[in-house]
Coordinates of C-alpha atoms and ligand atoms in Angstrom, one line a residue:
M145 CA 11.0 6.9 -5.2
S146 CA 14.5 8.1 -5.2
S147 CA 16.2 5.0 -3.7
E148 CA 15.2 2.4 -6.1
N149 CA 16.1 -1.2 -5.4
K150 CA 16.8 -0.4 -1.8
I151 CA 15.1 -3.0 0.3
I152 CA 12.1 -1.1 1.2
D153 CA 10.4 -1.9 4.4
E154 CA 6.6 -1.7 4.6
S155 CA 7.1 -0.4 8.0
K156 CA 8.2 2.9 6.6
Q157 CA 7.1 5.8 8.7
G158 CA 5.0 8.6 7.6
E159 CA 4.4 11.6 9.6
A160 CA 0.8 12.4 9.1
L161 CA -0.3 15.8 9.8
M162 CA -1.0 19.4 8.9
I163 CA -3.8 21.8 9.8
E164 CA -3.2 23.3 13.2
K165 CA -6.2 25.3 14.1
N166 CA -5.8 27.6 17.0
T167 CA -8.9 26.4 18.7
S168 CA -8.3 27.0 22.4
G169 CA -9.4 24.1 24.6
A170 CA -9.5 21.6 21.7
K171 CA -7.7 18.3 22.3
K172 CA -4.6 17.7 20.3
M173 CA -3.9 14.4 18.6
F174 CA -0.7 13.2 17.1
L175 CA -1.2 10.4 14.5
E176 CA 1.7 8.4 13.1
S177 CA 1.4 5.7 10.5
Y178 CA 3.4 2.7 9.5
G179 CA 2.9 0.0 6.8
C180 CA 1.2 -0.1 3.4
Q181 CA -0.7 2.6 1.6
M182 CA -4.0 1.2 2.9
N183 CA -2.9 1.9 6.4
F184 CA -2.0 5.5 5.5
S185 CA -5.4 5.7 3.9
D186 CA -7.0 4.4 7.1
S187 CA -5.3 7.1 9.1
E188 CA -7.1 9.6 6.9
I189 CA -10.4 8.0 8.0
V190 CA -9.3 8.1 11.7
A191 CA -8.4 11.8 11.4
S192 CA -11.8 12.5 9.8
I193 CA -13.7 10.7 12.6
L194 CA -11.8 12.5 15.3
M195 CA -11.7 16.0 13.7
D196 CA -15.5 15.7 13.5
K197 CA -15.5 15.3 17.2
G198 CA -13.5 18.5 17.6
F199 CA -9.9 17.1 17.8
I200 CA -7.2 19.1 16.2
T201 CA -3.9 17.6 15.0
T202 CA -0.3 18.4 16.0
Q203 CA 3.0 17.4 14.5
N204 CA 4.7 17.4 17.8
F205 CA 3.9 14.4 19.9
E206 CA 5.3 16.1 23.1
E207 CA 2.4 18.5 23.2
A208 CA -0.3 16.0 22.3
D209 CA -3.2 15.0 24.5
I210 CA -3.5 11.8 22.6
I211 CA -1.0 9.9 20.6
F212 CA -2.0 7.3 18.0
V213 CA 0.3 4.9 16.1
N214 CA -1.3 3.1 13.2
T215 CA 0.7 0.0 13.0
C216 CA 1.8 -2.8 10.6
A217 CA 2.4 -6.5 11.4
I218 CA 3.6 -7.8 8.1
R219 CA 7.1 -8.7 9.2
E220 CA 8.7 -8.9 12.6
N221 CA 10.8 -5.8 12.1
A222 CA 7.7 -3.8 11.3
E223 CA 6.5 -4.6 14.8
S224 CA 9.9 -3.9 16.5
K225 CA 9.9 -0.4 15.0
V226 CA 6.5 0.3 16.6
R227 CA 7.7 -1.0 20.0
N228 CA 10.7 1.2 19.9
R229 CA 8.6 4.2 19.0
L230 CA 6.3 3.5 22.0
N231 CA 9.3 3.9 24.1
D232 CA 9.7 7.5 22.9
F233 CA 6.2 8.2 24.0
K234 CA 7.0 7.4 27.6
R235 CA 8.4 10.9 27.9
V236 CA 5.0 12.4 27.1
K237 CA 3.3 10.5 29.9
Q238 CA 6.0 11.5 32.4
K239 CA 5.3 15.2 31.6
N240 CA 1.6 14.9 31.2
P241 CA 0.1 11.9 33.1
K242 CA -3.3 12.6 31.5
A243 CA -2.0 12.0 27.9
L244 CA -3.3 8.9 26.2
V245 CA -1.5 6.5 23.9
G246 CA -3.5 4.4 21.4
V247 CA -2.3 1.6 19.1
L248 CA -4.3 1.2 15.9
G249 CA -4.2 -1.0 12.9
C250 CA -2.7 -4.4 12.1
M251 CA -0.5 -4.9 15.2
A252 CA -3.4 -4.0 17.4
E253 CA -5.6 -6.6 15.7
R254 CA -2.9 -9.2 15.8
L255 CA -2.0 -8.8 19.5
K256 CA -5.3 -7.6 20.9
V257 CA -5.3 -7.4 24.7
Q258 CA -1.7 -8.8 24.8
I259 CA -0.5 -5.3 23.8
L260 CA -2.0 -3.8 26.9
E261 CA -0.2 -6.4 29.0
E262 CA 3.2 -6.0 27.2
E263 CA 3.2 -2.2 26.7
K264 CA 2.0 -0.7 29.9
L265 CA 1.8 2.8 28.5
V266 CA -0.9 1.9 26.0
D267 CA -4.4 2.9 26.9
I268 CA -6.4 2.2 23.8
V269 CA -6.2 -0.7 21.3
V270 CA -8.2 -0.5 18.1
G271 CA -8.3 -2.9 15.1
P272 CA -8.8 -1.7 11.5
D273 CA -12.6 -2.2 11.4
S274 CA -13.4 -0.4 14.7
Y275 CA -12.4 3.2 14.0
R276 CA -16.0 4.5 14.3
D277 CA -15.8 3.4 17.9
L278 CA -12.8 5.6 18.6
P279 CA -14.7 8.5 20.3
N280 CA -16.3 6.1 22.8
L281 CA -13.0 4.3 23.4
I282 CA -11.3 7.7 24.1
E283 CA -14.0 8.5 26.6
E284 CA -13.5 5.2 28.3
A285 CA -9.8 5.7 28.5
E286 CA -10.3 9.2 29.9
D287 CA -12.2 7.6 32.7
G288 CA -9.2 5.6 33.5
R289 CA -10.2 2.3 31.9
K290 CA -8.2 0.5 29.3
A291 CA -10.2 0.6 26.1
I292 CA -10.1 -2.0 23.4
N293 CA -12.1 -2.9 20.3
V294 CA -10.6 -5.4 17.8
I295 CA -13.8 -6.8 16.3
L296 CA -13.5 -7.4 12.6
S297 CA -16.4 -6.8 10.3
K298 CA -17.7 -8.3 7.2
E299 CA -19.3 -5.1 6.0
E300 CA -17.3 -2.1 7.2
T301 CA -15.8 -0.1 4.3
Y302 CA -16.0 3.5 5.8
A303 CA -17.7 4.3 2.5
D304 CA -19.5 7.4 3.9
I305 CA -16.5 8.9 5.6
N306 CA -14.7 11.8 3.9
P307 CA -11.0 11.2 4.5
V308 CA -8.9 14.1 5.7
R309 CA -6.0 14.0 3.3
L310 CA -3.0 13.9 5.7
G311 CA 0.5 14.9 4.6
S312 CA -0.8 15.1 1.0
N313 CA 0.9 17.0 -1.8
G314 CA -2.5 18.0 -3.0
V315 CA -2.0 16.1 -6.3
N316 CA -2.1 12.4 -5.4
A317 CA -5.1 11.0 -3.5
F318 CA -5.5 7.4 -2.3
I319 CA -8.9 5.7 -2.4
S320 CA -9.6 2.3 -0.7
I321 CA -11.8 0.1 -2.9
T322 CA -11.7 -3.1 -0.9
R323 CA -10.8 -4.0 2.7
G324 CA -9.5 -7.3 4.0
C325 CA -8.2 -10.3 2.1
D326 CA -9.5 -13.8 1.5
N327 CA -6.4 -15.2 -0.2
M328 CA -4.6 -16.9 2.7
C329 CA -1.2 -16.8 1.2
S330 CA 0.6 -19.1 3.7
F331 CA 3.2 -16.5 4.8
C332 CA 0.9 -13.6 5.3
V333 CA -0.7 -12.1 8.4
V334 CA -3.0 -9.7 6.6
P335 CA -6.1 -12.0 6.5
F336 CA -5.8 -12.2 10.3
T337 CA -5.3 -8.5 10.8
R338 CA -7.7 -7.1 8.3
G339 CA -10.4 -9.8 8.1
R340 CA -12.6 -10.9 5.3
E341 CA -12.5 -9.2 1.9
R342 CA -15.3 -6.8 1.1
S343 CA -15.8 -4.3 -1.7
R344 CA -16.9 -0.8 -1.4
D345 CA -19.9 0.7 -3.2
P346 CA -18.7 2.0 -6.6
E347 CA -20.9 5.1 -6.2
S348 CA -19.0 6.1 -3.0
I349 CA -15.7 5.5 -4.8
L350 CA -16.7 7.7 -7.8
K351 CA -18.0 10.4 -5.5
E352 CA -14.6 10.4 -3.7
A353 CA -12.8 10.6 -7.0
R354 CA -15.0 13.5 -8.2
E355 CA -14.5 15.4 -5.0
A356 CA -10.7 14.8 -5.1
F357 CA -10.7 16.2 -8.7
A358 CA -12.8 19.2 -7.7
A359 CA -10.4 19.9 -4.8
G360 CA -7.5 20.0 -7.3
Y361 CA -6.1 16.5 -7.1
R362 CA -5.0 15.1 -10.4
E363 CA -4.3 11.5 -9.6
V364 CA -6.1 8.9 -7.7
T365 CA -4.7 5.5 -6.7
L366 CA -7.3 2.8 -6.1
L367 CA -6.2 0.6 -3.2
G368 CA -6.9 -3.0 -2.2
Q369 CA -4.8 -6.1 -1.2
N370 CA -6.1 -7.7 -4.4
V371 CA -7.8 -5.1 -6.5
D372 CA -8.7 -7.7 -9.2
S373 CA -11.1 -9.4 -6.8
Y374 CA -13.2 -6.2 -6.5
I375 CA -16.8 -7.1 -7.0
W376 CA -19.9 -5.0 -6.2
S377 CA -23.3 -6.5 -6.5
G378 CA -25.4 -4.3 -4.2
G379 CA -24.1 -5.7 -1.0
G380 CA -20.4 -6.5 -1.6
L381 CA -21.0 -10.2 -2.0
K382 CA -18.4 -12.6 -3.4
K383 CA -18.6 -13.7 -7.0
E384 CA -19.2 -17.4 -6.2
I385 CA -22.4 -16.8 -4.4
L386 CA -24.1 -14.4 -6.9
S387 CA -27.1 -15.4 -8.9
D388 CA -26.8 -14.9 -12.7
E389 CA -29.0 -11.8 -12.4
Q390 CA -26.8 -10.3 -9.7
K391 CA -23.7 -11.1 -11.8
Q392 CA -25.2 -9.1 -14.7
N393 CA -25.8 -6.1 -12.5
S394 CA -22.5 -6.3 -10.7
V395 CA -19.4 -4.2 -11.1
N396 CA -16.0 -5.9 -11.4
F397 CA -12.6 -4.3 -11.2
A398 CA -12.2 -3.6 -14.9
Q399 CA -15.6 -1.9 -14.9
L400 CA -14.8 0.1 -11.8
L401 CA -11.5 1.2 -13.3
E402 CA -13.3 2.4 -16.5
K403 CA -15.9 4.4 -14.4
V404 CA -13.1 6.1 -12.5
A405 CA -11.2 6.9 -15.7
L406 CA -14.3 8.6 -17.0
V407 CA -14.5 11.0 -14.1
H408 CA -12.3 13.4 -16.0
P409 CA -9.7 13.0 -18.7
D410 CA -7.3 15.1 -16.6
L411 CA -7.6 12.8 -13.6
R412 CA -5.0 10.1 -13.7
V413 CA -5.9 6.7 -12.3
R414 CA -3.5 4.2 -10.7
F415 CA -4.2 1.0 -8.7
S416 CA -2.5 -1.4 -6.3
T417 CA -2.1 -4.3 -5.8
S418 CA -2.8 -6.6 -8.7
H419 CA -2.8 -10.4 -8.0
P420 CA -1.4 -12.6 -10.8
K421 CA -4.0 -15.3 -10.2
D422 CA -6.9 -12.8 -10.7
M423 CA -5.7 -10.1 -13.1
T424 CA -7.9 -10.4 -16.2
D425 CA -7.3 -9.5 -19.8
E426 CA -10.3 -7.2 -19.4
V427 CA -8.3 -5.1 -17.0
I428 CA -5.4 -4.8 -19.4
Y429 CA -7.7 -3.8 -22.3
V430 CA -9.4 -1.1 -20.1
M431 CA -5.9 0.2 -19.3
A432 CA -5.0 0.3 -22.9
K433 CA -8.2 2.0 -23.9
H434 CA -8.0 5.0 -21.5
E435 CA -5.0 7.4 -21.8
N436 CA -5.5 8.5 -18.2
I437 CA -5.2 5.1 -16.7
C438 CA -1.5 4.9 -15.9
K439 CA 0.5 2.2 -17.7
Y440 CA 2.0 0.7 -14.6
I441 CA 1.2 -2.6 -12.9
H442 CA 2.5 -3.8 -9.5
L443 CA 2.3 -7.6 -9.9
P444 CA 4.0 -9.3 -6.9
V445 CA 5.5 -12.6 -7.9
Q446 CA 7.0 -13.6 -4.5
S447 CA 8.9 -16.6 -6.0
G448 CA 9.9 -17.8 -9.5
N449 CA 9.5 -21.5 -8.5
S450 CA 6.2 -23.3 -8.8
R451 CA 6.7 -25.6 -5.9
I452 CA 7.4 -22.7 -3.6
L453 CA 4.4 -20.8 -5.0
E454 CA 2.3 -23.8 -4.3
M455 CA 3.5 -23.9 -0.7
M456 CA 2.9 -20.1 -0.5
N457 CA -0.7 -20.8 -1.6
R458 CA -0.4 -18.1 -4.2
G459 CA -2.8 -19.8 -6.7
Y460 CA -0.5 -19.6 -9.8
T461 CA 2.6 -21.2 -11.3
R462 CA 5.7 -19.7 -12.8
E463 CA 4.3 -20.3 -16.2
W464 CA 1.0 -18.7 -15.4
Y465 CA 2.8 -15.7 -14.1
L466 CA 5.0 -15.3 -17.1
D467 CA 1.9 -15.7 -19.3
R468 CA 0.3 -12.7 -17.5
I469 CA 3.5 -10.7 -18.1
A470 CA 3.5 -11.7 -21.8
K471 CA -0.2 -10.6 -22.1
I472 CA 0.5 -7.2 -20.5
R473 CA 3.5 -6.6 -22.8
S474 CA 1.5 -7.7 -25.9
I475 CA -1.4 -5.3 -25.2
I476 CA 0.6 -2.4 -23.5
P477 CA 4.2 -2.8 -24.8
D478 CA 5.5 0.2 -22.8
C479 CA 3.8 -0.8 -19.5
G480 CA 5.9 -0.3 -16.3
I481 CA 5.9 -3.4 -14.2
S482 CA 7.1 -3.9 -10.6
T483 CA 7.0 -6.8 -8.1
D484 CA 7.5 -8.1 -4.6
T485 CA 9.8 -11.0 -3.7
I486 CA 10.4 -13.1 -0.6
S487 CA 13.7 -14.9 -0.2
G488 CA 14.3 -17.9 2.0
F489 CA 10.7 -19.1 2.3
C490 CA 10.4 -22.5 4.2
S491 CA 12.4 -25.3 2.5
E492 CA 13.5 -23.1 -0.5
T493 CA 16.5 -24.8 -2.1
E494 CA 19.3 -23.1 -3.9
Q495 CA 17.9 -24.2 -7.3
E496 CA 14.5 -22.8 -6.4
H497 CA 16.1 -19.5 -5.5
Q498 CA 17.8 -19.6 -8.9
D499 CA 14.4 -19.9 -10.4
T500 CA 13.5 -16.5 -8.8
L501 CA 16.7 -15.0 -10.2
S502 CA 16.0 -16.3 -13.7
L503 CA 12.4 -15.1 -13.7
M504 CA 13.6 -11.7 -12.6
K505 CA 16.1 -11.6 -15.5
E506 CA 13.5 -12.7 -17.9
V507 CA 10.8 -10.2 -16.8
E508 CA 13.2 -7.2 -16.3
Y509 CA 11.1 -5.4 -13.7
D510 CA 11.2 -1.6 -13.5
F511 CA 11.1 -1.8 -9.8
A512 CA 10.9 -4.3 -6.9
Y513 CA 10.3 -4.5 -3.2
M514 CA 12.4 -7.3 -2.0
F515 CA 12.1 -9.0 1.4
M516 CA 13.5 -11.9 3.5
Y517 CA 10.9 -14.3 4.8
S518 CA 9.8 -13.5 8.3
E519 CA 7.6 -16.1 10.0
R520 CA 4.4 -14.7 11.4
P521 CA 2.4 -16.3 14.2
K522 CA -0.9 -18.1 13.3
T523 CA -0.2 -18.0 9.5
L524 CA -0.5 -21.3 7.6
A525 CA 3.2 -21.4 7.0
E526 CA 3.9 -21.0 10.7
R527 CA 1.6 -23.9 11.5
K528 CA 2.6 -26.2 8.7
Y529 CA 6.2 -25.6 7.7
K530 CA 9.5 -25.1 9.3
D531 CA 11.3 -21.7 8.9
D532 CA 14.4 -23.6 8.1
V533 CA 16.4 -21.4 5.8
E534 CA 19.3 -19.9 7.8
E535 CA 19.2 -16.1 8.3
E536 CA 22.6 -15.8 6.5
V537 CA 21.3 -17.7 3.5
K538 CA 18.1 -15.6 3.3
K539 CA 20.3 -12.5 3.4
R540 CA 22.6 -13.7 0.7
R541 CA 19.7 -14.7 -1.5
L542 CA 18.1 -11.4 -1.0
N543 CA 21.3 -9.6 -2.0
E544 CA 21.5 -11.7 -5.2
I545 CA 17.9 -10.7 -6.0
V546 CA 18.7 -7.0 -5.3
A547 CA 21.8 -7.1 -7.5
I548 CA 19.7 -8.4 -10.5
Q549 CA 17.0 -5.9 -9.9
R550 CA 19.5 -3.0 -9.8
E551 CA 20.7 -4.0 -13.2
S552 CA 17.1 -4.3 -14.6
S553 CA 16.1 -1.0 -13.2
T554 CA 19.1 0.7 -14.8
N555 CA 18.4 -0.9 -18.1
R556 CA 14.7 -0.1 -18.0
I557 CA 15.0 3.5 -17.1
K558 CA 17.5 4.1 -19.8
T559 CA 14.9 3.3 -22.4
G560 CA 13.1 6.5 -21.4
V561 CA 16.1 8.7 -22.6
G562 CA 15.5 10.5 -25.9
K563 CA 11.7 10.3 -25.6
V564 CA 9.0 12.9 -24.7
H565 CA 7.1 11.9 -21.5
K566 CA 3.8 13.4 -20.3
V567 CA 4.5 14.2 -16.7
L568 CA 2.1 15.2 -13.9
I569 CA 4.0 17.7 -11.7
E570 CA 4.0 16.7 -8.0
G571 CA 6.2 19.4 -6.5
F572 CA 9.9 20.4 -6.1
S573 CA 12.6 17.9 -6.8
K574 CA 14.3 16.6 -3.6
K575 CA 17.7 18.1 -4.5
S576 CA 16.8 21.6 -5.7
N577 CA 14.1 24.2 -5.5
D578 CA 14.9 25.3 -9.1
M579 CA 13.8 21.9 -10.3
L580 CA 10.4 20.2 -10.3
M581 CA 9.5 16.5 -10.1
G582 CA 6.6 14.5 -11.4
R583 CA 5.9 11.1 -12.8
N584 CA 5.3 9.7 -16.2
T585 CA 2.6 7.2 -16.8
Q586 CA 5.0 4.3 -16.1
N587 CA 5.6 5.7 -12.6
N588 CA 9.2 6.9 -13.3
V589 CA 10.3 10.0 -11.5
V590 CA 11.0 12.8 -14.0
V591 CA 13.0 15.9 -13.0
F592 CA 13.1 19.2 -15.0
P593 CA 13.7 23.0 -14.6
K594 CA 10.9 24.8 -12.8
G595 CA 10.1 27.7 -15.3
N596 CA 6.7 29.1 -14.4
L597 CA 5.1 25.7 -13.8
Q598 CA 3.2 24.5 -10.8
K599 CA 2.3 21.2 -9.2
G600 CA -0.9 19.6 -10.5
Q601 CA -0.1 20.7 -14.1
Y602 CA 0.7 18.2 -16.9
V603 CA 3.8 18.9 -19.0
N604 CA 5.7 17.2 -21.8
V605 CA 9.3 16.6 -20.9
L606 CA 12.0 15.6 -23.4
V607 CA 14.3 13.3 -21.4
T608 CA 18.0 13.8 -22.1
Q609 CA 19.6 11.7 -19.4
S610 CA 18.9 9.2 -16.6
T611 CA 20.4 8.3 -13.2
S612 CA 19.7 4.8 -11.7
S613 CA 16.2 5.9 -10.7
T614 CA 15.4 9.2 -12.3
L615 CA 14.8 10.7 -15.7
I616 CA 16.1 14.2 -16.3
G617 CA 15.0 16.5 -19.1
E618 CA 13.5 19.8 -20.4
V619 CA 10.0 20.9 -20.9
V620 CA 8.9 20.9 -24.6
E621 CA 5.6 22.0 -26.2
Ligands
SAH978 N1 -1.6 -8.1 -1.1 C1 -0.4 -7.9 -1.7 C2 0.8 -7.9 -0.7 C3 0.6 -7.3 0.6 S1 2.0 -7.4 1.7 C4 -0.1 -9.1 -2.6 O1 -0.7 -10.1 -2.5 O2 0.8 -9.0 -3.4 C5 3.3 -6.7 0.8 C6 4.4 -7.7 0.5 O3 5.1 -8.1 1.8 C7 4.1 -9.0 -0.1 O4 3.9 -8.9 -1.5 C8 5.2 -9.9 0.3 O5 6.2 -9.8 -0.7 C9 5.7 -9.3 1.6 N2 5.4 -10.1 2.7 C10 4.2 -10.5 3.2 N3 4.3 -11.3 4.3 C11 5.6 -11.5 4.4 C12 6.4 -12.3 5.4 N4 5.8 -13.0 6.3 N5 7.8 -12.2 5.3 C13 8.3 -11.5 4.3 N6 7.7 -10.7 3.4 C14 6.3 -10.8 3.5
SF4_979 FE1 -1.4 -11.4 2.0 FE2 -1.8 -12.9 -0.1 FE3 -3.7 -11.3 0.7 FE4 -1.6 -10.3 -0.4 S1 -3.1 -11.6 -1.4 S2 -2.6 -9.6 1.5 S3 0.0 -11.6 0.3 S4 -2.9 -13.0 1.8
F3S980 FE1 1.1 -4.0 7.2 FE2 -1.5 -4.3 7.7 FE3 -0.7 -3.1 5.5 S1 0.1 -5.7 8.2 S2 1.3 -4.1 5.1 S3 -0.4 -2.4 7.5 S4 -2.4 -4.4 5.7

């Protein structure tokens, strides 16, 4: 996280890929992912399903027999990026007419058959709940038919599939604990692209965490669109429809978090994303109780104004949100806190925008992902409200938010100077191979001289200086 406060786009691109076995005759796949961590985690499921069928991976799309793009639909520009990228893949088809191109993930789910009509080079379209069907779909496409499966499921969690850790540093592993989202925030496309919320069997989560630890990983991040609504009751049912007996035997997020923390004291646990309306005190107490649960919460606020929050259907007010922050700070005073904001949502006035600025000053976030509102087809906001804030105004408001966040980040990171931080080493620093980088519990990047140390080890670092986004120091005993 070197470029803090930069406006980070969820449609960032991650080149998956590694292992290139020299298995002659095996089909080569190239798999590229966009979007949130959950999408990257899904690509690890896709790779697992296809490698089981004998596919091998390549980092060079020009030599691939099959190209997959796992896509994001969260904002318009996330989709434009994918369309541009599809253009690059035309080259491959010109050279090798048999090569196949598949669109996976949220954009596939949103556009369905429309993608096949708009992007002629696409052969396969697969939504996030249909990856088990990929081998069949590939066969269909090889027979010259366009193949599509965008059926959403109420049960699929891929619980039994062992993800192939793509592009991993061998230290941090990501584990999906829920899929889908039932919240229907009015601006958001995710409920339409990922379907109903469902929780994954805790035993399969614990098994994955244990296996990750045994394989040398030292940090797991539990993923869900709203981790706080995790609930397991034998069948992934929602809280509201459980009998009292089922409730007693169910596992909620705080309980799951504790179970994962108990896997091993040297396995750090992180999670994302927390929802202000659902984050319980129980979660905060469990965090405080276990040293290996990292003291960092990503708690997206979206707006600091209660009328806008209501229109966004977020389920909380400014006051409720600030109360959650106060609770976190009272139980875990040194907790790192980050957020997401949206500027220029439908009908947002100047005063309402000022409320977001004042909230951000009050909270002093360590970090923020800041966006301009982008209207998405079929969402509640698209159907009910007018996207009436001028682009220029959205941009200016965003810049004002970014300016405040820059100041907060600088102030917050400075508080780490002069202190000793326990750091999990993740690898070399970006700037020099003589330096290593890792993170402290608050998720700040810490850089220090290499010595004889290696990634995956914990070290204590006395921090002597900071830049706007990094702590720099020396290892101490
Ligand atoms: N489940 C998470 C967020 C997932 S999307 C949560 O509820 O917090 C990540 C972020 O993208 C959101 O927090 C929001 O800030 C932003 N976002 C989502 N839809 C958007 C839209 N239509 N326009 C602009 N930003 C959006
Ligand atoms: Fe989208 Fe809201 Fe669900 Fe987050 S909680 S994924 S913003 S609908
Ligand atoms: Fe994008 Fe889908 Fe994630 S829309 S942010 S990839 S859930």
